[in-house]
Short mmCIF file of C-alpha atoms and ligand atoms in Angstrom, two decimals:
data_model
loop_
_atom_site.label_atom_id
_atom_site.label_comp_id
_atom_site.label_asym_id
_atom_site.label_seq_id
_atom_site.Cartn_x
_atom_site.Cartn_y
_atom_site.Cartn_z
CA MET D 43 14.68 -47.79 -46.74
CA ARG D 44 13.39 -48.55 -43.24
CA ASN D 45 15.45 -50.37 -40.67
CA PHE D 46 14.20 -53.94 -40.33
CA TYR D 47 14.75 -53.71 -36.54
CA SER D 48 12.16 -50.91 -36.31
CA ILE D 49 9.35 -53.19 -37.46
CA THR D 50 7.03 -54.94 -35.00
CA ARG D 51 5.84 -58.49 -35.63
CA HIS D 52 2.30 -57.21 -35.98
CA GLU D 53 3.37 -54.96 -38.82
CA LEU D 54 5.10 -57.90 -40.51
CA GLU D 55 1.93 -59.96 -40.09
CA ARG D 56 -0.09 -57.17 -41.69
CA ARG D 57 2.35 -57.05 -44.59
CA CYS D 58 2.01 -60.83 -45.00
CA ARG D 59 -1.78 -60.58 -45.04
CA GLU D 60 -1.73 -57.79 -47.61
CA THR D 61 0.51 -59.78 -49.95
CA GLY D 62 -1.31 -63.07 -49.55
CA LEU D 63 1.39 -64.83 -47.54
CA PRO D 64 0.53 -66.79 -44.37
CA GLU D 65 1.06 -64.71 -41.21
CA ILE D 66 3.12 -67.49 -39.70
CA HIS D 67 6.05 -66.31 -41.84
CA ALA D 68 6.23 -63.14 -39.77
CA SER D 69 6.85 -65.29 -36.68
CA THR D 70 9.54 -67.28 -38.51
CA LEU D 71 11.19 -64.05 -39.57
CA PHE D 72 11.13 -62.70 -36.02
CA LYS D 73 12.65 -65.88 -34.60
CA SER D 74 15.37 -65.80 -37.22
CA ALA D 75 16.20 -62.15 -36.42
CA TYR D 76 16.05 -62.23 -32.62
CA LYS D 77 16.49 -65.83 -31.48
CA THR D 78 18.87 -67.24 -34.12
CA LEU D 79 20.43 -63.76 -34.55
CA SER D 80 20.68 -64.34 -38.27
CA ASP D 81 22.70 -61.87 -40.40
CA ASP D 82 20.03 -62.10 -43.05
CA PRO D 83 16.68 -62.88 -41.42
CA LEU D 84 14.74 -62.16 -44.63
CA GLY D 85 16.77 -64.87 -46.34
CA ALA D 86 16.03 -67.60 -43.75
CA PRO D 87 15.76 -70.98 -45.56
CA SER D 88 12.41 -71.69 -43.91
CA LEU D 89 10.84 -68.63 -45.57
CA PRO D 90 9.40 -68.63 -49.10
CA HIS D 91 11.61 -67.08 -51.76
CA LYS D 92 9.16 -64.30 -52.44
CA MET D 93 9.13 -63.19 -48.77
CA ARG D 94 11.82 -60.56 -49.30
CA SER D 95 10.20 -58.98 -52.35
CA ALA D 96 6.66 -59.26 -50.98
CA VAL D 97 7.20 -58.13 -47.41
CA GLY D 98 10.65 -56.66 -47.07
CA ASP D 99 11.57 -54.81 -50.25
CA ASP D 100 11.66 -51.49 -48.37
CA LEU D 101 13.50 -52.98 -45.36
CA GLU D 102 17.21 -53.02 -44.70
CA VAL D 103 18.86 -55.02 -41.90
CA ARG D 104 20.97 -52.31 -40.30
CA LEU D 105 23.14 -53.35 -37.37
CA PRO D 106 25.40 -50.65 -35.94
CA SER D 107 29.13 -51.28 -36.23
CA ALA D 108 31.06 -51.46 -32.98
CA THR D 109 33.94 -49.06 -33.54
CA LYS D 110 35.34 -49.76 -30.07
CA ILE D 111 34.74 -52.54 -27.56
CA GLN D 112 36.33 -52.39 -24.13
CA VAL D 113 36.15 -55.01 -21.40
CA SER D 114 36.63 -53.81 -17.83
CA ARG D 115 39.46 -55.43 -15.90
CA TYR D 116 37.52 -54.91 -12.66
CA ASP D 117 34.09 -56.33 -13.31
CA GLN D 118 34.17 -57.63 -16.91
CA SER D 119 31.49 -55.19 -18.01
CA VAL D 120 31.74 -54.53 -21.73
CA LYS D 121 31.34 -51.13 -23.29
CA PHE D 122 30.44 -50.79 -26.95
CA LEU D 123 30.86 -47.62 -28.94
CA PHE D 124 28.41 -48.08 -31.81
CA GLU D 125 28.47 -46.14 -35.04
CA MET D 126 25.08 -45.67 -36.69
CA VAL D 127 24.71 -45.40 -40.48
CA ASP D 128 24.97 -41.61 -40.41
CA GLY D 129 28.20 -41.75 -38.39
CA SER D 130 26.55 -40.91 -35.05
CA LEU D 131 28.23 -42.55 -32.08
CA VAL D 132 26.31 -44.01 -29.15
CA GLU D 133 27.33 -46.28 -26.34
CA SER D 134 25.89 -49.39 -24.70
CA VAL D 135 27.25 -51.23 -21.69
CA LEU D 136 26.84 -54.93 -20.95
CA MET D 137 26.93 -55.70 -17.24
CA PRO D 138 27.25 -59.24 -15.90
CA GLU D 139 25.67 -59.91 -12.52
CA ARG D 140 24.94 -63.07 -10.58
CA ARG D 141 21.81 -64.24 -12.30
CA ARG D 142 21.36 -61.73 -15.04
CA VAL D 143 23.06 -59.90 -17.85
CA THR D 144 21.94 -56.29 -18.11
CA LEU D 145 22.39 -54.11 -21.16
CA CYS D 146 22.36 -50.35 -20.70
CA VAL D 147 21.16 -48.83 -23.98
CA SER D 148 21.16 -45.32 -25.42
CA SER D 149 18.00 -43.66 -26.69
CA GLN D 150 19.38 -40.44 -28.17
CA VAL D 151 22.60 -39.11 -29.68
CA GLY D 152 23.45 -36.62 -26.95
CA CYS D 153 20.75 -35.17 -24.72
CA ARG D 154 18.96 -31.83 -24.51
CA GLN D 155 18.43 -31.92 -20.71
CA ALA D 156 21.87 -30.47 -19.93
CA CYS D 157 22.31 -31.83 -16.40
CA THR D 158 25.42 -29.98 -15.31
CA PHE D 159 27.39 -32.99 -14.03
CA CYS D 160 26.68 -35.21 -17.06
CA HIS D 161 29.02 -35.75 -19.97
CA THR D 162 26.22 -36.52 -22.41
CA GLY D 163 24.42 -33.36 -21.32
CA ARG D 164 27.38 -31.28 -22.54
CA MET D 165 26.90 -32.57 -26.08
CA GLY D 166 23.40 -31.17 -26.46
CA LEU D 167 20.90 -33.19 -28.48
CA ARG D 168 22.20 -34.31 -31.88
CA ARG D 169 19.19 -36.44 -32.74
CA ASN D 170 16.77 -39.08 -31.49
CA LEU D 171 17.52 -42.73 -32.18
CA GLU D 172 14.93 -44.67 -34.16
CA ALA D 173 13.35 -47.73 -32.56
CA GLY D 174 15.48 -49.98 -34.78
CA GLU D 175 18.68 -48.24 -33.67
CA ILE D 176 17.72 -49.00 -30.05
CA VAL D 177 16.71 -52.61 -30.74
CA SER D 178 19.85 -53.22 -32.78
CA GLN D 179 22.01 -52.38 -29.74
CA LEU D 180 20.40 -55.42 -28.09
CA VAL D 181 20.91 -57.61 -31.16
CA ALA D 182 24.57 -56.57 -31.47
CA ALA D 183 25.18 -57.22 -27.75
CA ASN D 184 23.53 -60.66 -27.97
CA ARG D 185 25.72 -61.49 -30.94
CA TRP D 186 28.80 -60.44 -28.97
CA ILE D 187 27.76 -62.72 -26.07
CA ALA D 188 27.21 -65.62 -28.51
CA SER D 189 30.69 -65.16 -29.93
CA HIS D 190 32.34 -64.95 -26.46
CA PRO D 191 31.07 -68.07 -24.68
CA ASN D 192 33.71 -67.84 -21.96
CA TRP D 193 32.93 -64.28 -20.94
CA LEU D 194 30.49 -65.30 -18.19
CA VAL D 195 31.99 -68.73 -17.47
CA ASP D 196 35.34 -67.13 -16.60
CA LEU D 197 33.51 -65.05 -14.00
CA GLY D 198 31.98 -68.18 -12.45
CA LEU D 199 28.54 -67.09 -13.68
CA PRO D 200 25.94 -69.26 -15.36
CA PRO D 201 26.44 -69.35 -19.13
CA LEU D 202 23.46 -67.13 -19.97
CA GLN D 203 23.24 -66.92 -23.71
CA ARG D 204 21.49 -63.63 -23.95
CA VAL D 205 20.84 -60.26 -22.36
CA THR D 206 18.19 -60.75 -19.66
CA ASN D 207 17.56 -57.14 -18.56
CA ILE D 208 17.54 -53.76 -20.28
CA VAL D 209 18.06 -50.39 -18.65
CA PHE D 210 17.48 -47.19 -20.58
CA MET D 211 20.27 -45.36 -18.78
CA GLY D 212 22.74 -44.76 -21.59
CA MET D 213 22.93 -41.59 -23.63
CA GLY D 214 19.78 -39.49 -23.72
CA GLU D 215 16.55 -38.90 -21.86
CA PRO D 216 14.40 -41.85 -23.03
CA LEU D 217 11.09 -40.11 -22.37
CA ASP D 218 12.15 -37.25 -24.65
CA ASN D 219 12.05 -39.87 -27.43
CA VAL D 220 9.13 -41.77 -26.05
CA ASP D 221 7.53 -43.10 -29.26
CA ALA D 222 10.72 -44.77 -30.46
CA VAL D 223 11.54 -46.10 -26.98
CA ALA D 224 8.02 -47.51 -26.53
CA ASP D 225 8.20 -49.14 -30.01
CA ALA D 226 11.62 -50.60 -29.16
CA ILE D 227 10.18 -52.06 -25.94
CA THR D 228 7.31 -53.63 -27.91
CA ILE D 229 9.84 -55.32 -30.20
CA MET D 230 12.24 -56.38 -27.41
CA THR D 231 9.44 -57.97 -25.38
CA ASP D 232 7.84 -59.88 -28.26
CA PRO D 233 7.73 -63.50 -27.05
CA LEU D 234 8.64 -64.76 -30.52
CA GLY D 235 11.62 -62.41 -30.69
CA SER D 236 14.01 -61.51 -27.86
CA GLY D 237 11.18 -62.30 -25.43
CA LEU D 238 12.33 -60.03 -22.61
CA ALA D 239 9.85 -59.65 -19.75
CA LEU D 240 8.55 -56.10 -19.33
CA ARG D 241 9.44 -56.26 -15.64
CA ARG D 242 13.06 -56.70 -16.72
CA ILE D 243 13.11 -53.41 -18.61
CA SER D 244 13.76 -50.17 -16.73
CA VAL D 245 13.26 -46.74 -18.18
CA SER D 246 15.19 -44.03 -16.42
CA THR D 247 14.03 -40.44 -16.56
CA ALA D 248 15.16 -37.11 -15.20
CA GLY D 249 11.46 -36.31 -14.66
CA HIS D 250 10.00 -35.85 -18.17
CA LEU D 251 6.35 -35.97 -17.12
CA GLU D 252 4.79 -35.67 -20.57
CA GLY D 253 6.80 -38.68 -21.75
CA LEU D 254 6.07 -40.54 -18.51
CA ALA D 255 2.32 -40.38 -19.11
CA GLN D 256 2.76 -41.65 -22.66
CA MET D 257 5.09 -44.44 -21.61
CA LEU D 258 2.71 -45.66 -18.91
CA SER D 259 -0.18 -45.63 -21.36
CA ARG D 260 1.81 -47.85 -23.75
CA HIS D 261 3.65 -50.07 -21.23
CA PRO D 262 2.08 -49.74 -17.76
CA ASP D 263 4.25 -52.53 -16.31
CA VAL D 264 7.62 -51.18 -17.39
CA ARG D 265 9.92 -50.47 -14.44
CA LEU D 266 10.66 -46.83 -13.72
CA ALA D 267 13.80 -45.19 -12.42
CA ILE D 268 13.61 -41.49 -11.53
CA SER D 269 16.71 -39.37 -11.15
CA ILE D 270 16.22 -37.03 -8.21
CA HIS D 271 19.80 -35.89 -7.47
CA SER D 272 18.60 -33.22 -5.06
CA PRO D 273 15.54 -33.15 -2.79
CA PHE D 274 15.47 -29.33 -2.77
CA ASP D 275 13.67 -27.70 -5.68
CA ALA D 276 15.96 -24.69 -6.15
CA GLU D 277 19.13 -26.78 -5.85
CA ARG D 278 17.74 -29.39 -8.22
CA SER D 279 17.03 -26.70 -10.83
CA LYS D 280 20.68 -25.67 -10.68
CA ILE D 281 22.01 -29.12 -11.55
CA MET D 282 19.02 -30.42 -13.55
CA PRO D 283 17.46 -27.70 -15.74
CA ILE D 284 14.50 -30.01 -16.52
CA ASN D 285 13.34 -29.21 -12.97
CA ARG D 286 12.33 -25.73 -14.15
CA ARG D 287 9.79 -27.28 -16.53
CA TRP D 288 8.70 -30.16 -14.31
CA PRO D 289 9.46 -29.24 -10.69
CA LEU D 290 10.20 -31.87 -8.09
CA LEU D 291 6.81 -31.50 -6.44
CA ASP D 292 5.06 -32.30 -9.75
CA VAL D 293 7.37 -35.26 -10.31
CA LEU D 294 6.57 -36.65 -6.87
CA THR D 295 2.84 -36.12 -7.42
CA ALA D 296 3.09 -38.00 -10.75
CA LEU D 297 4.94 -40.85 -9.02
CA ARG D 298 2.27 -41.09 -6.34
CA GLU D 299 -0.41 -41.23 -9.04
CA ALA D 300 1.56 -43.84 -10.98
CA GLN D 301 1.86 -45.99 -7.90
CA THR D 302 -1.91 -46.17 -7.56
CA GLN D 303 -1.91 -47.96 -10.94
CA ILE D 304 1.27 -50.03 -10.84
CA ASN D 305 2.02 -52.79 -8.42
CA HIS D 306 5.74 -52.44 -8.08
CA GLY D 307 8.33 -50.13 -6.60
CA ILE D 308 10.07 -47.24 -8.29
CA LEU D 309 13.82 -46.82 -8.30
CA ILE D 310 15.16 -43.45 -7.18
CA GLN D 311 18.57 -42.63 -8.60
CA TYR D 312 20.66 -40.19 -6.64
CA THR D 313 24.07 -39.24 -8.02
CA MET D 314 26.13 -38.01 -5.08
CA ILE D 315 28.30 -34.98 -5.71
CA ARG D 316 30.72 -33.61 -3.12
CA GLY D 317 29.51 -30.45 -1.47
CA VAL D 318 26.46 -30.26 -3.73
CA ASN D 319 23.97 -32.86 -2.52
CA ASP D 320 25.82 -35.19 -0.14
CA SER D 321 24.98 -33.70 3.30
CA LEU D 322 22.76 -35.14 6.01
CA ARG D 323 20.41 -32.21 5.36
CA HIS D 324 19.89 -33.65 1.87
CA ALA D 325 19.45 -37.16 3.23
CA GLU D 326 16.79 -35.98 5.72
CA GLU D 327 14.88 -34.12 3.03
CA LEU D 328 15.06 -37.09 0.65
CA VAL D 329 13.44 -39.23 3.34
CA ARG D 330 10.75 -36.61 3.89
CA ILE D 331 9.77 -36.14 0.23
CA THR D 332 9.62 -39.86 -0.53
CA ALA D 333 7.45 -40.72 2.49
CA GLY D 334 4.57 -42.98 1.46
CA LEU D 335 6.13 -43.93 -1.87
CA LYS D 336 7.25 -47.51 -2.49
CA VAL D 337 10.81 -46.82 -3.58
CA LYS D 338 14.32 -48.16 -3.50
CA VAL D 339 17.16 -45.64 -3.59
CA ASN D 340 20.37 -46.14 -5.52
CA LEU D 341 23.14 -43.84 -4.34
CA ILE D 342 25.63 -43.41 -7.18
CA PRO D 343 28.87 -41.66 -6.23
CA LEU D 344 29.78 -39.37 -9.13
CA ASN D 345 32.26 -41.07 -11.43
CA GLU D 346 34.98 -38.48 -11.96
CA ILE D 347 36.48 -38.86 -15.39
CA ASP D 348 37.92 -35.56 -16.49
CA PRO D 349 38.72 -32.40 -14.58
CA SER D 350 35.42 -30.84 -13.71
CA ARG D 351 33.93 -28.62 -11.09
CA PHE D 352 32.23 -31.66 -9.59
CA ALA D 353 33.85 -34.34 -7.46
CA SER D 354 32.81 -37.61 -5.88
CA PRO D 355 31.94 -37.40 -2.14
CA ALA D 356 34.18 -38.73 0.61
CA ALA D 357 33.47 -42.36 1.52
CA THR D 358 32.39 -41.25 5.01
CA ALA D 359 29.77 -38.89 3.54
CA ILE D 360 28.39 -41.62 1.29
CA GLU D 361 28.13 -44.06 4.19
CA ALA D 362 26.52 -41.51 6.53
CA PHE D 363 23.98 -40.65 3.83
CA ARG D 364 23.24 -44.33 3.21
CA ASP D 365 22.92 -45.04 6.95
CA HIS D 366 20.47 -42.21 7.46
CA LEU D 367 18.23 -43.47 4.64
CA HIS D 368 18.49 -47.04 5.93
CA HIS D 369 17.65 -46.11 9.53
CA SER D 370 14.69 -44.11 8.25
CA GLY D 371 13.26 -47.26 6.69
CA LEU D 372 14.21 -46.71 3.04
CA ARG D 373 15.67 -49.50 0.94
CA VAL D 374 19.03 -48.16 -0.20
CA MET D 375 22.09 -49.39 -2.08
CA ILE D 376 25.35 -47.73 -2.98
CA ARG D 377 25.98 -48.43 -6.67
CA TYR D 378 29.34 -47.65 -8.16
CA SER D 379 29.34 -47.19 -11.94
CA LYS D 380 30.20 -50.42 -13.69
CA GLY D 381 33.50 -50.53 -15.52
CA GLN D 382 35.04 -47.47 -13.97
CA ASP D 383 38.30 -48.16 -15.84
CA ILE D 384 36.51 -47.99 -19.19
CA SER D 385 34.39 -44.92 -18.43
CA ALA D 386 31.21 -46.96 -18.44
CA ALA D 387 29.01 -44.18 -17.21
CA CYS D 388 26.59 -41.81 -18.85
CA GLY D 389 28.01 -40.54 -22.17
CA GLN D 390 31.63 -40.69 -21.16
CA LEU D 391 33.09 -42.79 -23.94
CA VAL D 392 31.66 -40.69 -26.71
CA THR D 393 32.71 -37.45 -25.11
CA GLU D 394 36.17 -38.92 -24.54
CA ASN D 395 36.53 -39.66 -28.22
CA THR D 396 34.93 -36.70 -29.82
CA PHE D 397 34.02 -33.88 -27.53
CA VAL D 398 36.66 -33.29 -24.90
CA SER D 399 38.68 -30.19 -25.69
CA PRO D 400 42.43 -30.72 -26.02
S1 SF4 A 727 21.89 -37.15 -16.77
FE1 SF4 A 727 20.51 -38.12 -18.27
S2 SF4 A 727 18.91 -36.53 -18.61
FE2 SF4 A 727 20.64 -35.48 -17.63
S3 SF4 A 727 21.85 -34.68 -19.39
FE3 SF4 A 727 22.69 -36.70 -18.83
S4 SF4 A 727 21.68 -38.14 -20.21
FE4 SF4 A 727 20.46 -36.26 -20.19
#
């Protein structure tokens, strides 16, 4: 059986055509699944009785079960630990902000890129998520928002009923699973479904250039976030093994090429690690290598969760780094991980529950 949430509206329309049903029923089905958030979209009263047998007899509505939900005391972000049908655990984080609600979704169970400071990287790659397993994280989060109407109101925020932005910054390297991620984006942005704008979806990559080319051919307007983490090639290879396959220079060349086609800025993510990449020498080189690119830099102090050889930088080092970038004309923000009390950072909940050695 295929997961209903993996199916695009166009495929449903094709199925309708092939079985002699009007295509309009595919739109009704999509609205029922993604706008009304129905438990049983194929059984919507406005659909003909034979819809399920004609169009959906090989489809199963598979929502992941939330085995753990934690709400941060500090910023009310909500972390979900979702269990997929095969028992795989992935996490998603819902982050309330002033005029938007962002959902950070996972694209893989684990990750093969093995960045040395990353909890998910220590798991290795268990498997790719299917498009429906990505989309269903959005559906489950929207259902949680609908059942907690006071969540945003208590924060003094507008009562947004739905997720407004998606970031592919959860578990996994999204461009290592590019077909499923691109399909999920097609479904999430369908105007008759969740209707998210493409400019409100960010795909974050450690520099997977093969996947980047494919993603831009499918969704040229999707927002891109590139994790740099070190502006020096040899140092970057030490903390991000993907740099040995796609070196920094090639990544920067690809970004320059991409910016000739896209009309928006690229986000540079820079996780700051004490004594590894937090010096002024690194800040100066980061300015040099990004010259001419339209970028904004997010400095993310490493979120220390368990004893590790890596530590977060001193506040003075973070500020000096930020000031250097700012005075050099770069747009820069310091972003602390949301929900630090609930480990709402890359892969941490899952590793906490299943992979940390006693
Ligand atoms: S930082 Fe991202 S790409 Fe690197 S191991 Fe972690 S999840 Fe994978």
